[in-house]
Amino acid sequence: MNAPFVHIKKRAAKVGRRRVRITRGKPSAYIGSGFVPSVLAGDKGQCIWFEGGLEREMLVQLNTDPDIVNIDGHAPPLRWTDGLYWHEFRPQYVVQRRNGLKSIVAIQWGAVVLKYGLREILGLIEPFARAQGYDRIELWTDSQIRNPVRIANSNLLHSVGSEEFEPALLERILQCAHKLGRATTIGEIRQNMGPQEQLFRAVAKLIWSTKLVADDPGRLIDNKLGVTALTLLKNNGQVK
């Protein structure tokens, strides 16, 4: 085995899933591994495997992302070559987005990414992923996953996702947003509708259900966030 192959193999071992998934109901020999139930309608309540705290944190955020309809934690291994030897890459998660994009989600500590040049390794893997029907590979590090804005938005959407609101209130919010037009802010919707109990959380519920679309998904969900009614986007042909 020559030196370049050892180098590539060592680096490639730092991406993707490295352990064999443990069958549900059997104890894990690894601290910090287990299952998280999916709340996505497309997953029909299945439990998704995670390895370590960072994967679990990302899984919770994927579960509350309004753009994601399905999370697959059982994707088969993907074979790829560095030009000399073949390797096996095991996706941690595969997510299906509302626009039909199918992405592999790779999760790793930022320090490990820098030390082993994992962006370069994933760049070698991506053409083989595309050939297998994936659209892209997304690399997420701890600094991105633990971004305070992502955490705050995830916690809010997670809490309102299971909360019940009066259908009439939700409909009035949508009518108001439609009337105000594109890129209206949550604050403007609240101002036009006047003081109402739980109005802000009801708006968040509509973002969670994608009936309101955030203009900048990476921004904090607050009164300054711009949102657009999904009906307006459909009328303009921006979504199907």
mmCIF file of C-alpha atoms in Angstrom:
data_model
loop_
_atom_site.group_PDB
_atom_site.id
_atom_site.type_symbol
_atom_site.label_atom_id
_atom_site.label_comp_id
_atom_site.label_asym_id
_atom_site.label_seq_id
_atom_site.Cartn_x
_atom_site.Cartn_y
_atom_site.Cartn_z
ATOM 1 C CA MET A 1 0.000 0.000 0.000
ATOM 2 C CA ASN A 2 1.678 3.243 -1.099
ATOM 3 C CA ALA A 3 1.897 6.480 0.878
ATOM 4 C CA PRO A 4 -0.582 8.566 -1.198
ATOM 5 C CA PHE A 5 -3.272 5.906 -0.765
ATOM 6 C CA VAL A 6 -2.707 5.811 3.012
ATOM 7 C CA HIS A 7 -3.024 9.611 3.087
ATOM 8 C CA ILE A 8 -6.303 9.679 1.132
ATOM 9 C CA LYS A 9 -7.754 6.742 3.056
ATOM 10 C CA LYS A 10 -6.977 8.352 6.422
ATOM 11 C CA ARG A 11 -8.609 11.628 5.392
ATOM 12 C CA ALA A 12 -11.623 9.939 3.788
ATOM 13 C CA ALA A 13 -12.279 8.038 7.029
ATOM 14 C CA LYS A 14 -13.195 11.381 8.639
ATOM 15 C CA VAL A 15 -16.259 11.961 6.456
ATOM 16 C CA GLY A 16 -19.551 10.100 6.510
ATOM 17 C CA ARG A 17 -20.812 7.543 8.950
ATOM 18 C CA ARG A 18 -18.119 5.367 10.502
ATOM 19 C CA ARG A 19 -20.028 2.920 12.701
ATOM 20 C CA VAL A 20 -22.573 0.257 11.897
ATOM 21 C CA ARG A 21 -26.027 1.419 12.895
ATOM 22 C CA ILE A 22 -27.393 -0.366 15.952
ATOM 23 C CA THR A 23 -30.823 -1.951 15.683
ATOM 24 C CA ARG A 24 -33.497 -0.076 17.568
ATOM 25 C CA GLY A 25 -34.147 -1.564 20.994
ATOM 26 C CA LYS A 26 -30.598 -2.843 21.455
ATOM 27 C CA PRO A 27 -28.259 -0.872 23.727
ATOM 28 C CA SER A 28 -25.514 1.221 22.132
ATOM 29 C CA ALA A 29 -21.910 0.619 23.138
ATOM 30 C CA TYR A 30 -21.138 4.246 22.253
ATOM 31 C CA ILE A 31 -22.017 7.133 24.548
ATOM 32 C CA GLY A 32 -24.034 9.797 22.744
ATOM 33 C CA SER A 33 -25.564 7.562 20.086
ATOM 34 C CA GLY A 34 -29.238 6.827 19.662
ATOM 35 C CA PHE A 35 -32.451 7.713 17.843
ATOM 36 C CA VAL A 36 -34.461 10.905 17.344
ATOM 37 C CA PRO A 37 -38.104 10.635 16.175
ATOM 38 C CA SER A 38 -38.787 12.537 12.969
ATOM 39 C CA VAL A 39 -41.677 15.010 13.030
ATOM 40 C CA LEU A 40 -41.759 15.397 9.249
ATOM 41 C CA ALA A 41 -44.929 14.214 7.541
ATOM 42 C CA GLY A 42 -42.923 12.490 4.824
ATOM 43 C CA ASP A 43 -41.098 10.348 7.365
ATOM 44 C CA LYS A 44 -44.302 8.986 8.964
ATOM 45 C CA GLY A 45 -42.896 9.131 12.497
ATOM 46 C CA GLN A 46 -39.784 7.038 11.850
ATOM 47 C CA CYS A 47 -36.834 7.223 14.234
ATOM 48 C CA ILE A 48 -33.513 8.456 12.813
ATOM 49 C CA TRP A 49 -30.117 7.284 14.035
ATOM 50 C CA PHE A 50 -27.442 9.726 15.231
ATOM 51 C CA GLU A 51 -23.843 9.289 16.357
ATOM 52 C CA GLY A 52 -22.664 11.846 18.887
ATOM 53 C CA GLY A 53 -23.952 15.183 20.114
ATOM 54 C CA LEU A 54 -23.153 17.173 16.974
ATOM 55 C CA GLU A 55 -25.200 14.862 14.745
ATOM 56 C CA ARG A 56 -28.061 15.004 17.223
ATOM 57 C CA GLU A 57 -28.030 18.824 17.251
ATOM 58 C CA MET A 58 -28.075 18.907 13.451
ATOM 59 C CA LEU A 59 -30.841 16.315 13.301
ATOM 60 C CA VAL A 60 -33.050 18.440 15.565
ATOM 61 C CA GLN A 61 -32.512 21.414 13.232
ATOM 62 C CA LEU A 62 -33.223 19.367 10.106
ATOM 63 C CA ASN A 63 -36.443 18.197 11.764
ATOM 64 C CA THR A 64 -37.685 21.789 12.085
ATOM 65 C CA ASP A 65 -36.480 23.118 8.715
ATOM 66 C CA PRO A 66 -39.621 24.140 6.743
ATOM 67 C CA ASP A 67 -37.792 23.452 3.475
ATOM 68 C CA ILE A 68 -37.199 19.759 4.240
ATOM 69 C CA VAL A 69 -39.851 17.086 3.667
ATOM 70 C CA ASN A 70 -37.846 13.926 4.325
ATOM 71 C CA ILE A 71 -34.709 12.807 6.190
ATOM 72 C CA ASP A 72 -33.102 9.473 5.346
ATOM 73 C CA GLY A 73 -30.636 8.070 7.861
ATOM 74 C CA HIS A 74 -30.358 4.719 6.064
ATOM 75 C CA ALA A 75 -28.810 5.737 2.738
ATOM 76 C CA PRO A 76 -26.650 2.976 1.178
ATOM 77 C CA PRO A 77 -22.857 3.371 0.921
ATOM 78 C CA LEU A 78 -21.516 5.273 -2.062
ATOM 79 C CA ARG A 79 -18.397 4.033 -3.845
ATOM 80 C CA TRP A 80 -15.901 6.555 -5.228
ATOM 81 C CA THR A 81 -12.330 6.560 -6.480
ATOM 82 C CA ASP A 82 -9.371 8.921 -6.098
ATOM 83 C CA GLY A 83 -8.081 7.765 -9.468
ATOM 84 C CA LEU A 84 -6.052 4.887 -8.052
ATOM 85 C CA TYR A 85 -8.181 3.120 -5.467
ATOM 86 C CA TRP A 86 -11.853 2.724 -4.644
ATOM 87 C CA HIS A 87 -13.292 3.914 -1.320
ATOM 88 C CA GLU A 88 -16.673 3.714 0.406
ATOM 89 C CA PHE A 89 -18.531 6.768 1.693
ATOM 90 C CA ARG A 90 -21.486 6.280 4.041
ATOM 91 C CA PRO A 91 -23.825 9.317 4.038
ATOM 92 C CA GLN A 92 -24.866 10.479 7.484
ATOM 93 C CA TYR A 93 -28.172 11.915 6.258
ATOM 94 C CA VAL A 94 -29.917 12.455 2.948
ATOM 95 C CA VAL A 95 -32.548 15.198 2.883
ATOM 96 C CA GLN A 96 -35.285 15.844 0.327
ATOM 97 C CA ARG A 97 -36.256 19.494 -0.059
ATOM 98 C CA ARG A 98 -39.577 20.917 -1.197
ATOM 99 C CA ASN A 99 -38.092 21.991 -4.533
ATOM 100 C CA GLY A 100 -37.103 18.364 -5.209
ATOM 101 C CA LEU A 101 -33.380 18.728 -4.467
ATOM 102 C CA LYS A 102 -31.827 15.663 -2.870
ATOM 103 C CA SER A 103 -28.766 16.448 -0.751
ATOM 104 C CA ILE A 104 -26.267 14.473 1.299
ATOM 105 C CA VAL A 105 -25.697 16.164 4.662
ATOM 106 C CA ALA A 106 -22.159 15.681 5.983
ATOM 107 C CA ILE A 107 -21.473 16.721 9.596
ATOM 108 C CA GLN A 108 -18.059 17.174 11.163
ATOM 109 C CA TRP A 109 -16.155 19.350 13.626
ATOM 110 C CA GLY A 110 -14.624 22.418 11.975
ATOM 111 C CA ALA A 111 -11.159 21.645 13.374
ATOM 112 C CA VAL A 112 -11.271 18.173 11.813
ATOM 113 C CA VAL A 113 -12.389 19.637 8.468
ATOM 114 C CA LEU A 114 -9.376 21.962 8.441
ATOM 115 C CA LYS A 115 -6.878 19.389 9.699
ATOM 116 C CA TYR A 116 -7.736 16.739 7.111
ATOM 117 C CA GLY A 117 -8.854 18.962 4.212
ATOM 118 C CA LEU A 118 -12.281 17.354 4.145
ATOM 119 C CA ARG A 119 -13.789 19.896 1.736
ATOM 120 C CA GLU A 120 -11.322 18.613 -0.857
ATOM 121 C CA ILE A 121 -12.259 14.996 -0.101
ATOM 122 C CA LEU A 122 -15.970 15.761 -0.429
ATOM 123 C CA GLY A 123 -15.182 17.537 -3.694
ATOM 124 C CA LEU A 124 -13.753 14.254 -4.984
ATOM 125 C CA ILE A 125 -16.818 12.348 -3.797
ATOM 126 C CA GLU A 126 -19.466 14.747 -5.158
ATOM 127 C CA PRO A 127 -19.297 13.712 -8.872
ATOM 128 C CA PHE A 128 -19.936 10.111 -7.833
ATOM 129 C CA ALA A 129 -22.817 11.286 -5.629
ATOM 130 C CA ARG A 130 -24.353 13.136 -8.583
ATOM 131 C CA ALA A 131 -24.041 10.004 -10.694
ATOM 132 C CA GLN A 132 -26.088 8.190 -8.021
ATOM 133 C CA GLY A 133 -28.917 10.732 -8.183
ATOM 134 C CA TYR A 134 -27.872 13.219 -5.487
ATOM 135 C CA ASP A 135 -27.834 16.940 -6.315
ATOM 136 C CA ARG A 136 -25.107 18.014 -3.897
ATOM 137 C CA ILE A 137 -23.202 17.361 -0.687
ATOM 138 C CA GLU A 138 -23.685 19.877 2.131
ATOM 139 C CA LEU A 139 -20.926 20.086 4.755
ATOM 140 C CA TRP A 140 -22.029 21.383 8.155
ATOM 141 C CA THR A 141 -19.571 22.148 10.964
ATOM 142 C CA ASP A 142 -20.081 22.884 14.649
ATOM 143 C CA SER A 143 -19.741 26.663 14.136
ATOM 144 C CA GLN A 144 -22.647 26.609 11.657
ATOM 145 C CA ILE A 145 -24.812 24.162 13.591
ATOM 146 C CA ARG A 146 -24.307 26.033 16.855
ATOM 147 C CA ASN A 147 -24.983 29.435 15.332
ATOM 148 C CA PRO A 148 -27.235 31.248 17.860
ATOM 149 C CA VAL A 149 -29.696 32.323 15.142
ATOM 150 C CA ARG A 150 -30.113 28.753 13.835
ATOM 151 C CA ILE A 151 -30.645 27.472 17.368
ATOM 152 C CA ALA A 152 -33.206 30.178 18.227
ATOM 153 C CA ASN A 153 -35.158 29.620 14.993
ATOM 154 C CA SER A 154 -35.031 25.846 15.401
ATOM 155 C CA ASN A 155 -36.327 26.043 18.980
ATOM 156 C CA LEU A 156 -39.169 28.384 17.963
ATOM 157 C CA LEU A 157 -40.273 26.290 14.972
ATOM 158 C CA HIS A 158 -40.024 23.097 17.019
ATOM 159 C CA SER A 159 -42.308 24.530 19.706
ATOM 160 C CA VAL A 160 -44.970 25.915 17.328
ATOM 161 C CA GLY A 161 -44.904 22.829 15.094
ATOM 162 C CA SER A 162 -47.057 20.862 17.536
ATOM 163 C CA GLU A 163 -49.054 23.864 18.777
ATOM 164 C CA GLU A 164 -52.692 24.324 17.736
ATOM 165 C CA PHE A 165 -53.974 27.719 16.562
ATOM 166 C CA GLU A 166 -57.418 28.912 15.517
ATOM 167 C CA PRO A 167 -57.762 28.266 11.768
ATOM 168 C CA ALA A 168 -59.535 31.622 11.409
ATOM 169 C CA LEU A 169 -56.521 33.445 12.896
ATOM 170 C CA LEU A 170 -54.109 31.690 10.542
ATOM 171 C CA GLU A 171 -56.322 32.537 7.569
ATOM 172 C CA ARG A 172 -56.506 36.230 8.554
ATOM 173 C CA ILE A 173 -52.715 36.366 8.791
ATOM 174 C CA LEU A 174 -52.353 34.877 5.315
ATOM 175 C CA GLN A 175 -54.900 37.315 3.883
ATOM 176 C CA CYS A 176 -53.048 40.220 5.503
ATOM 177 C CA ALA A 177 -49.676 39.044 4.166
ATOM 178 C CA HIS A 178 -51.152 38.591 0.692
ATOM 179 C CA LYS A 179 -52.618 42.103 0.768
ATOM 180 C CA LEU A 180 -49.360 43.694 1.953
ATOM 181 C CA GLY A 181 -47.448 42.031 -0.872
ATOM 182 C CA ARG A 182 -43.970 40.596 -1.163
ATOM 183 C CA ALA A 183 -41.276 41.038 1.472
ATOM 184 C CA THR A 184 -43.585 42.440 4.098
ATOM 185 C CA THR A 185 -42.190 42.069 7.608
ATOM 186 C CA ILE A 186 -43.669 40.188 10.520
ATOM 187 C CA GLY A 187 -43.814 43.521 12.351
ATOM 188 C CA GLU A 188 -45.926 45.050 9.556
ATOM 189 C CA ILE A 189 -48.337 42.119 9.687
ATOM 190 C CA ARG A 190 -48.700 42.519 13.456
ATOM 191 C CA GLN A 191 -49.160 46.284 13.099
ATOM 192 C CA ASN A 192 -51.901 45.880 10.473
ATOM 193 C CA MET A 193 -53.747 43.204 12.431
ATOM 194 C CA GLY A 194 -53.544 44.982 15.765
ATOM 195 C CA PRO A 195 -52.846 43.441 19.195
ATOM 196 C CA GLN A 196 -53.868 39.790 19.247
ATOM 197 C CA GLU A 197 -52.882 37.026 21.592
ATOM 198 C CA GLN A 198 -50.262 34.633 20.188
ATOM 199 C CA LEU A 199 -50.117 36.476 16.857
ATOM 200 C CA PHE A 200 -46.322 36.232 16.599
ATOM 201 C CA ARG A 201 -46.329 32.491 17.323
ATOM 202 C CA ALA A 202 -49.148 31.988 14.826
ATOM 203 C CA VAL A 203 -46.986 33.677 12.159
ATOM 204 C CA ALA A 204 -44.135 31.343 13.122
ATOM 205 C CA LYS A 205 -46.533 28.412 12.714
ATOM 206 C CA LEU A 206 -47.246 29.540 9.142
ATOM 207 C CA ILE A 207 -43.499 29.744 8.457
ATOM 208 C CA TRP A 208 -43.140 26.212 9.849
ATOM 209 C CA SER A 209 -45.921 24.969 7.550
ATOM 210 C CA THR A 210 -44.389 26.951 4.593
ATOM 211 C CA LYS A 211 -47.579 28.914 3.981
ATOM 212 C CA LEU A 212 -45.440 31.961 4.724
ATOM 213 C CA VAL A 213 -41.957 31.919 3.174
ATOM 214 C CA ALA A 214 -39.071 33.736 4.865
ATOM 215 C CA ASP A 215 -37.162 35.959 2.432
ATOM 216 C CA ASP A 216 -33.910 35.154 4.261
ATOM 217 C CA PRO A 217 -34.081 31.729 5.989
ATOM 218 C CA GLY A 218 -30.767 32.441 7.749
ATOM 219 C CA ARG A 219 -32.124 35.498 9.546
ATOM 220 C CA LEU A 220 -33.587 35.512 13.043
ATOM 221 C CA ILE A 221 -37.354 35.053 13.095
ATOM 222 C CA ASP A 222 -38.401 38.383 14.620
ATOM 223 C CA ASN A 223 -40.447 41.443 13.705
ATOM 224 C CA LYS A 224 -37.856 42.553 11.114
ATOM 225 C CA LEU A 225 -37.924 39.310 9.117
ATOM 226 C CA GLY A 226 -39.431 39.681 5.661
ATOM 227 C CA VAL A 227 -42.007 37.051 4.695
ATOM 228 C CA THR A 228 -44.126 36.399 1.618
ATOM 229 C CA ALA A 229 -47.387 34.500 1.350
ATOM 230 C CA LEU A 230 -46.917 31.265 -0.584
ATOM 231 C CA THR A 231 -49.961 32.157 -2.702
ATOM 232 C CA LEU A 232 -48.124 35.233 -4.038
ATOM 233 C CA LEU A 233 -45.083 33.169 -4.995
ATOM 234 C CA LYS A 234 -47.318 30.645 -6.766
ATOM 235 C CA ASN A 235 -49.142 33.380 -8.648
ATOM 236 C CA ASN A 236 -45.790 34.762 -9.826
ATOM 237 C CA GLY A 237 -44.661 31.306 -10.928
ATOM 238 C CA GLN A 238 -41.759 31.218 -8.460
ATOM 239 C CA VAL A 239 -42.885 27.939 -6.893
ATOM 240 C CA LYS A 240 -44.873 25.029 -8.265
#
